[in-house]
mmCIF file of C-alpha atoms and ligand atoms in Angstrom:
data_model
loop_
_atom_site.group_PDB
_atom_site.id
_atom_site.type_symbol
_atom_site.label_atom_id
_atom_site.label_comp_id
_atom_site.label_asym_id
_atom_site.label_seq_id
_atom_site.Cartn_x
_atom_site.Cartn_y
_atom_site.Cartn_z
ATOM 1 C CA MET A 1 152.867 81.007 -0.931
ATOM 2 C CA PRO A 2 154.432 83.820 -3.075
ATOM 3 C CA GLN A 3 157.953 84.769 -1.867
ATOM 4 C CA PRO A 4 158.267 88.336 -0.582
ATOM 5 C CA ILE A 5 160.134 90.581 -2.990
ATOM 6 C CA ARG A 6 163.690 91.248 -2.164
ATOM 7 C CA VAL A 7 165.053 94.479 -2.515
ATOM 8 C CA LEU A 8 168.453 95.979 -2.229
ATOM 9 C CA ILE A 9 168.764 99.485 -0.843
ATOM 10 C CA ALA A 10 172.010 100.926 -1.929
ATOM 11 C CA LYS A 11 174.034 104.214 -1.289
ATOM 12 C CA PRO A 12 176.347 104.702 -4.099
ATOM 13 C CA GLY A 13 179.126 107.253 -4.066
ATOM 14 C CA LEU A 14 180.605 109.509 -1.298
ATOM 15 C CA ASP A 15 177.386 110.567 0.045
ATOM 16 C CA GLY A 16 177.549 110.146 4.051
ATOM 17 C CA HIS A 17 173.716 110.615 4.858
ATOM 18 C CA ASP A 18 171.722 107.543 5.027
ATOM 19 C CA ARG A 19 168.745 108.469 7.350
ATOM 20 C CA GLY A 20 166.550 108.675 4.306
ATOM 21 C CA ALA A 21 167.657 105.299 2.903
ATOM 22 C CA LEU A 22 167.136 103.565 6.306
ATOM 23 C CA VAL A 23 163.606 105.044 6.511
ATOM 24 C CA VAL A 24 162.837 103.584 3.090
ATOM 25 C CA ALA A 25 164.440 100.075 4.068
ATOM 26 C CA LYS A 26 162.191 100.079 7.279
ATOM 27 C CA GLY A 27 159.094 101.175 5.259
ATOM 28 C CA LEU A 28 159.357 98.480 2.731
ATOM 29 C CA ARG A 29 160.112 95.962 5.444
ATOM 30 C CA ASP A 30 156.666 97.045 6.871
ATOM 31 C CA GLU A 31 155.246 96.580 3.178
ATOM 32 C CA GLY A 32 156.359 92.961 3.575
ATOM 33 C CA MET A 33 159.473 93.020 1.511
ATOM 34 C CA GLU A 34 162.710 91.584 2.298
ATOM 35 C CA VAL A 35 165.130 94.396 2.431
ATOM 36 C CA ILE A 36 168.951 94.390 2.276
ATOM 37 C CA TYR A 37 170.982 97.465 2.698
ATOM 38 C CA THR A 38 174.391 97.956 1.516
ATOM 39 C CA GLY A 39 175.701 100.605 3.922
ATOM 40 C CA LEU A 40 177.226 103.873 2.837
ATOM 41 C CA ARG A 41 179.799 104.546 0.138
ATOM 42 C CA GLN A 42 179.391 101.762 -2.288
ATOM 43 C CA THR A 43 180.674 101.661 -5.815
ATOM 44 C CA PRO A 44 178.383 100.882 -8.611
ATOM 45 C CA ALA A 45 180.234 97.731 -9.140
ATOM 46 C CA GLN A 46 179.925 96.625 -5.499
ATOM 47 C CA ILE A 47 176.114 97.169 -5.709
ATOM 48 C CA VAL A 48 175.736 95.059 -9.036
ATOM 49 C CA ALA A 49 177.763 92.449 -7.281
ATOM 50 C CA THR A 50 175.580 92.323 -4.144
ATOM 51 C CA ALA A 51 172.345 92.694 -6.175
ATOM 52 C CA ILE A 52 173.173 89.552 -8.028
ATOM 53 C CA GLU A 53 174.679 87.652 -5.061
ATOM 54 C CA GLU A 54 171.608 88.351 -3.031
ATOM 55 C CA ASP A 55 169.238 87.514 -5.962
ATOM 56 C CA VAL A 56 167.163 90.637 -5.413
ATOM 57 C CA ALA A 57 164.166 91.599 -7.713
ATOM 58 C CA CYS A 58 164.896 95.389 -7.228
ATOM 59 C CA VAL A 59 167.675 97.971 -6.381
ATOM 60 C CA GLY A 60 166.698 101.083 -4.831
ATOM 61 C CA LEU A 61 169.556 103.646 -5.246
ATOM 62 C CA SER A 62 169.604 106.590 -3.026
ATOM 63 C CA SER A 63 171.817 109.630 -3.549
ATOM 64 C CA LEU A 64 172.003 113.070 -1.924
ATOM 65 C CA SER A 65 175.329 113.978 -3.123
ATOM 66 C CA GLY A 66 174.360 115.176 -6.536
ATOM 67 C CA ALA A 67 176.182 112.413 -8.338
ATOM 68 C CA HIS A 68 173.255 110.556 -9.342
ATOM 69 C CA MET A 69 173.585 111.366 -13.031
ATOM 70 C CA SER A 70 176.844 109.371 -13.227
ATOM 71 C CA LEU A 71 176.202 106.830 -10.468
ATOM 72 C CA PHE A 72 172.572 105.532 -11.293
ATOM 73 C CA PRO A 73 173.362 104.982 -14.806
ATOM 74 C CA GLU A 74 176.596 103.018 -13.870
ATOM 75 C CA VAL A 75 174.446 100.678 -11.825
ATOM 76 C CA VAL A 76 172.100 100.085 -14.706
ATOM 77 C CA LYS A 77 174.689 99.368 -17.187
ATOM 78 C CA GLY A 78 176.453 97.167 -14.804
ATOM 79 C CA LEU A 79 173.514 95.041 -14.201
ATOM 80 C CA ARG A 80 172.895 94.880 -17.985
ATOM 81 C CA ASP A 81 176.447 93.802 -18.511
ATOM 82 C CA ALA A 82 176.159 91.175 -16.021
ATOM 83 C CA GLY A 83 172.906 89.861 -17.749
ATOM 84 C CA ALA A 84 170.836 90.905 -14.808
ATOM 85 C CA ASP A 85 168.678 93.689 -16.442
ATOM 86 C CA ASP A 86 165.562 91.754 -15.146
ATOM 87 C CA ILE A 87 166.345 93.482 -11.744
ATOM 88 C CA LEU A 88 164.296 96.734 -11.610
ATOM 89 C CA VAL A 89 166.225 99.769 -10.792
ATOM 90 C CA VAL A 90 164.561 102.714 -8.934
ATOM 91 C CA GLY A 91 166.070 105.859 -7.406
ATOM 92 C CA GLY A 92 165.434 108.348 -4.912
ATOM 93 C CA GLY A 93 166.791 111.541 -3.397
ATOM 94 C CA VAL A 94 166.749 115.082 -4.022
ATOM 95 C CA ILE A 95 166.734 114.919 -7.856
ATOM 96 C CA PRO A 96 165.620 117.663 -10.207
ATOM 97 C CA ALA A 97 162.613 116.750 -12.782
ATOM 98 C CA ALA A 98 164.927 117.171 -15.754
ATOM 99 C CA ASP A 99 167.494 114.701 -14.179
ATOM 100 C CA ALA A 100 164.801 112.226 -13.393
ATOM 101 C CA ARG A 101 163.493 112.330 -17.000
ATOM 102 C CA ALA A 102 167.004 111.626 -18.216
ATOM 103 C CA LEU A 103 167.663 108.717 -15.710
ATOM 104 C CA LYS A 104 164.419 107.197 -16.957
ATOM 105 C CA GLN A 105 165.675 107.220 -20.450
ATOM 106 C CA VAL A 106 168.698 105.376 -19.477
ATOM 107 C CA GLY A 107 166.810 102.630 -17.696
ATOM 108 C CA VAL A 108 165.959 103.674 -14.089
ATOM 109 C CA ALA A 109 162.399 102.802 -13.683
ATOM 110 C CA GLU A 110 161.208 105.500 -11.471
ATOM 111 C CA ILE A 111 162.686 108.266 -9.232
ATOM 112 C CA PHE A 112 161.048 108.915 -5.972
ATOM 113 C CA THR A 113 161.829 112.479 -4.753
ATOM 114 C CA PRO A 114 161.012 113.664 -1.087
ATOM 115 C CA GLY A 115 157.170 113.636 -0.666
ATOM 116 C CA SER A 116 156.647 110.173 -2.176
ATOM 117 C CA THR A 117 154.962 107.763 0.229
ATOM 118 C CA MET A 118 156.050 104.439 1.222
ATOM 119 C CA ARG A 119 152.796 103.039 -0.224
ATOM 120 C CA GLU A 120 153.619 104.584 -3.723
ATOM 121 C CA MET A 121 157.140 103.215 -3.571
ATOM 122 C CA ALA A 122 155.907 99.641 -2.578
ATOM 123 C CA GLU A 123 153.031 99.549 -5.235
ATOM 124 C CA PHE A 124 155.283 100.764 -7.897
ATOM 125 C CA ILE A 125 157.862 98.028 -7.026
ATOM 126 C CA ARG A 126 155.123 95.292 -6.887
ATOM 127 C CA ALA A 127 153.763 96.322 -10.067
ATOM 128 C CA HIS A 128 157.082 96.528 -11.920
ATOM 129 C CA VAL A 129 159.196 93.737 -10.768
ATOM 130 C CA ARG A 130 159.726 91.488 -13.826
ATOM 131 C CA GLY A 131 160.335 87.841 -14.677
ATOM 132 C CA ARG A 132 159.127 86.695 -11.305
ATOM 133 C CA GLU A 133 156.144 84.855 -10.135
ATOM 134 C CA PRO A 134 153.275 87.329 -9.610
ATOM 135 C CA VAL A 135 153.501 89.022 -6.254
ATOM 136 C CA ILE A 136 150.418 89.406 -3.968
ATOM 137 C CA ALA A 137 150.376 92.310 -1.757
ATOM 138 C CA PRO A 138 150.860 91.340 1.919
ATOM 139 C CA SER A 139 147.888 91.760 4.277
ATOM 140 C CA THR A 140 148.511 94.469 6.778
ATOM 141 C CA PRO A 141 149.296 92.553 9.821
ATOM 142 C CA VAL A 142 146.289 92.676 12.245
ATOM 143 C CA GLU A 143 146.769 94.874 15.220
ATOM 144 C CA GLN A 144 145.183 92.387 17.733
ATOM 145 C CA LEU A 145 142.614 89.847 18.601
ATOM 146 C CA ASP A 146 139.813 92.325 19.175
ATOM 147 C CA HIS A 147 137.244 89.927 20.498
ATOM 148 C CA ILE A 148 135.821 86.309 20.459
ATOM 149 C CA GLY A 149 132.273 86.065 19.749
ATOM 150 C CA ILE A 150 130.091 83.638 21.489
ATOM 151 C CA ALA A 151 126.389 82.659 20.407
ATOM 152 C CA VAL A 152 123.986 82.563 23.384
ATOM 153 C CA ASN A 153 120.347 82.141 23.788
ATOM 154 C CA ASP A 154 119.857 84.149 26.851
ATOM 155 C CA LEU A 155 122.161 87.324 26.982
ATOM 156 C CA GLU A 156 121.503 88.461 30.486
ATOM 157 C CA ALA A 157 121.898 85.025 31.928
ATOM 158 C CA SER A 158 125.097 84.435 29.783
ATOM 159 C CA VAL A 159 126.679 87.872 31.132
ATOM 160 C CA ALA A 160 126.014 86.651 34.740
ATOM 161 C CA PHE A 161 127.558 83.323 34.060
ATOM 162 C CA TYR A 162 130.788 85.093 32.658
ATOM 163 C CA GLU A 163 130.755 87.498 35.447
ATOM 164 C CA GLN A 164 130.430 84.937 38.149
ATOM 165 C CA ALA A 165 132.413 82.120 36.702
ATOM 166 C CA PHE A 166 135.470 84.077 35.376
ATOM 167 C CA GLY A 167 135.114 87.366 37.026
ATOM 168 C CA LEU A 168 134.863 89.162 33.641
ATOM 169 C CA LYS A 169 133.487 92.785 33.706
ATOM 170 C CA LEU A 170 130.549 93.796 31.545
ATOM 171 C CA GLU A 171 131.445 96.800 29.379
ATOM 172 C CA ARG A 172 128.245 97.420 27.494
ATOM 173 C CA ILE A 173 125.334 95.919 25.890
ATOM 174 C CA GLU A 174 124.091 97.208 22.564
ATOM 175 C CA THR A 175 121.752 96.164 19.593
ATOM 176 C CA VAL A 176 123.572 95.917 16.183
ATOM 177 C CA ALA A 177 120.471 96.479 14.073
ATOM 178 C CA ASP A 178 122.369 95.425 10.792
ATOM 179 C CA GLN A 179 123.235 92.121 12.152
ATOM 180 C CA SER A 180 119.963 91.435 13.956
ATOM 181 C CA VAL A 181 121.688 90.864 17.176
ATOM 182 C CA ARG A 182 122.022 92.204 20.783
ATOM 183 C CA VAL A 183 125.576 91.936 22.122
ATOM 184 C CA ALA A 184 127.387 92.216 25.337
ATOM 185 C CA PHE A 185 131.099 93.101 25.497
ATOM 186 C CA LEU A 186 132.844 91.807 28.568
ATOM 187 C CA THR A 187 136.685 92.746 29.109
ATOM 188 C CA ALA A 188 138.878 89.713 29.149
ATOM 189 C CA GLY A 189 142.488 91.112 29.767
ATOM 190 C CA SER A 190 143.527 92.920 26.651
ATOM 191 C CA THR A 191 140.642 91.393 24.559
ATOM 192 C CA HIS A 192 136.902 91.142 24.778
ATOM 193 C CA LEU A 193 134.254 88.451 24.740
ATOM 194 C CA GLU A 194 131.295 89.482 22.643
ATOM 195 C CA LEU A 195 128.110 87.541 23.499
ATOM 196 C CA LEU A 196 125.637 87.503 20.765
ATOM 197 C CA CYS A 197 122.033 87.002 21.045
ATOM 198 C CA PRO A 198 119.689 87.093 17.951
ATOM 199 C CA THR A 199 116.881 89.705 17.791
ATOM 200 C CA ASP A 200 115.296 88.135 14.793
ATOM 201 C CA GLU A 201 114.863 84.498 13.856
ATOM 202 C CA ARG A 202 116.362 85.185 10.369
ATOM 203 C CA ALA A 203 119.711 86.527 11.854
ATOM 204 C CA ALA A 204 122.895 84.648 11.049
ATOM 205 C CA VAL A 205 123.224 84.067 14.643
ATOM 206 C CA ALA A 206 119.656 82.513 14.989
ATOM 207 C CA LYS A 207 120.516 80.097 12.298
ATOM 208 C CA PHE A 208 123.834 79.240 13.867
ATOM 209 C CA LEU A 209 122.018 78.501 17.327
ATOM 210 C CA ALA A 210 119.400 76.454 15.647
ATOM 211 C CA LYS A 211 122.106 74.311 13.918
ATOM 212 C CA ARG A 212 124.635 74.102 16.391
ATOM 213 C CA GLY A 213 123.461 75.373 19.790
ATOM 214 C CA PRO A 214 125.200 78.002 21.871
ATOM 215 C CA GLY A 215 129.107 78.235 21.617
ATOM 216 C CA LEU A 216 132.134 79.777 19.911
ATOM 217 C CA HIS A 217 130.749 81.625 16.839
ATOM 218 C CA HIS A 218 133.632 84.021 15.603
ATOM 219 C CA ILE A 219 137.059 85.656 16.199
ATOM 220 C CA ALA A 220 137.517 89.141 15.368
ATOM 221 C CA PHE A 221 140.944 90.932 14.527
ATOM 222 C CA SER A 222 141.235 94.687 14.619
ATOM 223 C CA VAL A 223 142.833 96.111 11.513
ATOM 224 C CA LYS A 224 144.239 99.660 10.545
ATOM 225 C CA ASP A 225 142.596 99.806 7.205
ATOM 226 C CA ILE A 226 139.824 97.322 6.817
ATOM 227 C CA GLU A 227 139.329 97.962 3.050
ATOM 228 C CA ARG A 228 142.910 97.113 2.346
ATOM 229 C CA SER A 229 142.824 94.028 4.535
ATOM 230 C CA LEU A 230 139.773 92.720 2.568
ATOM 231 C CA ALA A 231 141.400 93.477 -0.726
ATOM 232 C CA ALA A 232 144.582 91.462 0.332
ATOM 233 C CA ALA A 233 142.477 88.715 1.802
ATOM 234 C CA ALA A 234 140.543 88.246 -1.597
ATOM 235 C CA GLU A 235 143.746 88.453 -3.562
ATOM 236 C CA ARG A 236 144.999 85.484 -1.336
ATOM 237 C CA GLY A 237 141.709 83.560 -2.141
ATOM 238 C CA LEU A 238 139.923 83.941 1.028
ATOM 239 C CA ALA A 239 136.083 84.288 0.635
ATOM 240 C CA LEU A 240 134.702 87.536 1.568
ATOM 241 C CA ILE A 241 131.171 87.476 3.238
ATOM 242 C CA ASP A 242 131.190 91.310 2.886
ATOM 243 C CA GLN A 243 132.766 92.837 0.097
ATOM 244 C CA GLN A 244 132.575 96.211 1.694
ATOM 245 C CA PRO A 245 132.717 97.027 5.436
ATOM 246 C CA ARG A 246 129.407 97.323 7.291
ATOM 247 C CA LEU A 247 128.634 99.212 10.468
ATOM 248 C CA GLY A 248 129.091 96.958 13.528
ATOM 249 C CA ALA A 249 129.264 97.129 17.278
ATOM 250 C CA GLY A 250 130.740 100.155 18.913
ATOM 251 C CA GLY A 251 130.219 102.018 15.462
ATOM 252 C CA LYS A 252 133.296 100.145 14.128
ATOM 253 C CA LYS A 253 133.554 99.066 10.450
ATOM 254 C CA ILE A 254 133.358 95.251 10.250
ATOM 255 C CA ALA A 255 133.429 92.715 7.729
ATOM 256 C CA PHE A 256 133.333 88.825 7.668
ATOM 257 C CA LEU A 257 135.433 86.201 5.922
ATOM 258 C CA HIS A 258 133.773 82.916 5.083
ATOM 259 C CA PRO A 259 134.560 79.989 7.592
ATOM 260 C CA LYS A 260 135.159 77.742 4.616
ATOM 261 C CA SER A 261 138.297 79.760 3.793
ATOM 262 C CA THR A 262 139.547 80.365 7.248
ATOM 263 C CA GLY A 263 139.926 76.796 8.679
ATOM 264 C CA GLY A 264 136.339 76.478 9.739
ATOM 265 C CA VAL A 265 136.560 79.723 11.875
ATOM 266 C CA LEU A 266 134.215 82.591 11.091
ATOM 267 C CA THR A 267 136.637 85.444 11.011
ATOM 268 C CA GLU A 268 135.824 89.162 11.266
ATOM 269 C CA TYR A 269 138.002 92.219 10.572
ATOM 270 C CA CYS A 270 137.012 95.343 12.489
ATOM 271 C CA GLN A 271 138.595 98.904 12.250
ATOM 272 C CA THR A 272 137.700 101.750 14.881
ATOM 273 C CA VAL A 273 136.470 104.540 13.093
ATOM 274 C CA MET A 274 138.005 108.045 13.879
ATOM 275 C CA GLU A 275 135.879 110.697 15.290
ATOM 276 C CA ASP A 276 136.253 112.937 12.263
ATOM 277 C CA GLU A 277 135.486 110.089 9.884
ATOM 278 C CA ALA A 278 132.448 109.177 11.830
ATOM 279 C CA HIS A 279 130.976 112.743 11.515
ATOM 280 C CA ALA A 280 132.067 113.322 7.874
HETATM 281 N N1 CMX B 301 131.601 79.386 12.294
HETATM 282 C C1 CMX B 301 131.959 78.296 11.528
HETATM 283 N N2 CMX B 301 131.264 77.672 10.560
HETATM 284 C C2 CMX B 301 129.842 78.216 10.432
HETATM 285 C C3 CMX B 301 129.526 79.436 11.245
HETATM 286 C C4 CMX B 301 130.330 79.745 12.091
HETATM 287 N N3 CMX B 301 129.932 80.811 12.976
HETATM 288 N N4 CMX B 301 128.185 79.588 10.668
HETATM 289 C C5 CMX B 301 128.075 78.672 9.693
HETATM 290 N N5 CMX B 301 129.003 77.817 9.488
HETATM 291 C C6 CMX B 301 129.042 76.698 8.620
HETATM 292 C C7 CMX B 301 127.946 75.865 8.822
HETATM 293 O O1 CMX B 301 128.153 74.902 9.766
HETATM 294 C C8 CMX B 301 127.771 75.275 7.375
HETATM 295 O O2 CMX B 301 128.928 74.263 7.205
HETATM 296 P P1 CMX B 301 128.503 72.893 6.412
HETATM 297 O O3 CMX B 301 128.258 73.234 5.040
HETATM 298 O O4 CMX B 301 129.872 72.038 6.628
HETATM 299 O O5 CMX B 301 127.335 72.417 7.122
HETATM 300 C C9 CMX B 301 128.376 76.388 6.471
HETATM 301 O O6 CMX B 301 129.056 77.233 7.368
HETATM 302 C C10 CMX B 301 127.259 77.210 5.953
HETATM 303 O O7 CMX B 301 126.358 77.494 7.087
HETATM 304 P P2 CMX B 301 124.687 77.761 6.914
HETATM 305 O O8 CMX B 301 124.234 77.335 8.151
HETATM 306 O O9 CMX B 301 124.247 77.197 5.670
HETATM 307 O O10 CMX B 301 124.694 79.241 6.967
HETATM 308 P P3 CMX B 301 124.867 80.311 5.779
HETATM 309 O O11 CMX B 301 125.655 79.829 4.652
HETATM 310 O O12 CMX B 301 123.476 80.788 5.486
HETATM 311 O O13 CMX B 301 125.613 81.497 6.615
HETATM 312 C C11 CMX B 301 127.634 82.451 7.115
HETATM 313 C C12 CMX B 301 126.994 81.027 7.174
HETATM 314 C C13 CMX B 301 128.803 82.223 8.023
HETATM 315 C C14 CMX B 301 127.725 82.920 5.756
HETATM 316 C C15 CMX B 301 126.629 83.431 7.894
HETATM 317 O O14 CMX B 301 126.482 83.042 9.263
HETATM 318 C C16 CMX B 301 127.321 84.963 8.002
HETATM 319 O O15 CMX B 301 127.234 85.727 6.981
HETATM 320 N N6 CMX B 301 127.901 85.239 8.972
HETATM 321 C C17 CMX B 301 128.575 86.711 9.121
HETATM 322 C C18 CMX B 301 127.653 87.592 9.820
HETATM 323 C C19 CMX B 301 127.490 87.152 11.232
HETATM 324 O O16 CMX B 301 127.735 86.089 11.695
HETATM 325 N N7 CMX B 301 126.884 88.294 11.907
HETATM 326 C C20 CMX B 301 126.690 87.942 13.259
HETATM 327 C C21 CMX B 301 127.639 88.617 14.328
HETATM 328 C C22 CMX B 301 127.589 90.148 14.326
HETATM 329 C C23 CMX B 301 128.460 90.787 15.223
HETATM 330 O O17 CMX B 301 129.446 90.386 15.654
HETATM 331 O O18 CMX B 301 128.131 92.025 15.409
#
């Protein structure tokens, strides 16, 4: 497993405001990085020492005091003098473009000004940390188990079974033309069962029923950004059945991962499509 990137967020100098630095620390953590925060009013020498001691791959300097032109280069020089110039240094704050250009010339890899997104910062760091193992972008964590798919031969009879045996409530029945199935969704606490019945003998579910008989067919995780989750899954070596999302039940975007790469369990990602996106 690739290790997460370790980042030191540091506040050099006398600047007493760290809200921005804390937001960046949290944002990079959400991007899967391990973030250490120095606290306020650090000297460049303290930052260099902490970066080396904590074995970070990147130092993110934040300054709002206007002293970035002296403090940032001191950190770069300190790392170089200590033989740790493989540590990537980036900076952020209210920094004029001319200063940013000058800082880049002395070894600050990038300057992020207000308006830069967390994604931009994280992607820059991932792409530029040096001398380490290649780093794979983390998957966005799944939101929740959206449903469990169960292949059935008779949809109505199976709905009645789950209603009677377990008191589940039928939410809706619909046909998913793209997958050649009729599906019934039953609410089961905070998740759902999706009963799947083929409408066509060439359907994936028909093949499954013929080979294995009725039973557990797949699990589905809801995700925030399905394209990104697919890209991250592919990067991790998981086999994608769908390279691009398709239209699934409930008008959601769906995509499947092959069971041979997910421990024998056919796994689906699904993403609710926003109203405005659906009508675009
Ligand atoms: N869970 C676990 N393993 C499965 C599986 C499933 N649901 N379906 C097939 N497999 C296994 C088979 O047992 C077989 O394993 P062995 O090689 O060890 O025998 C292997 O996968 C290949 O199976 P296959 O019968 O030859 O079937 P295909 O390779 O043609 O297709 C799969 C398998 C998963 C790629 C195909 O079913 C698929 O594309 N599924 C995704 C789409 C889908 O299932 N849609 C229905 C649901 C739609 C919805 O929820 O709306």
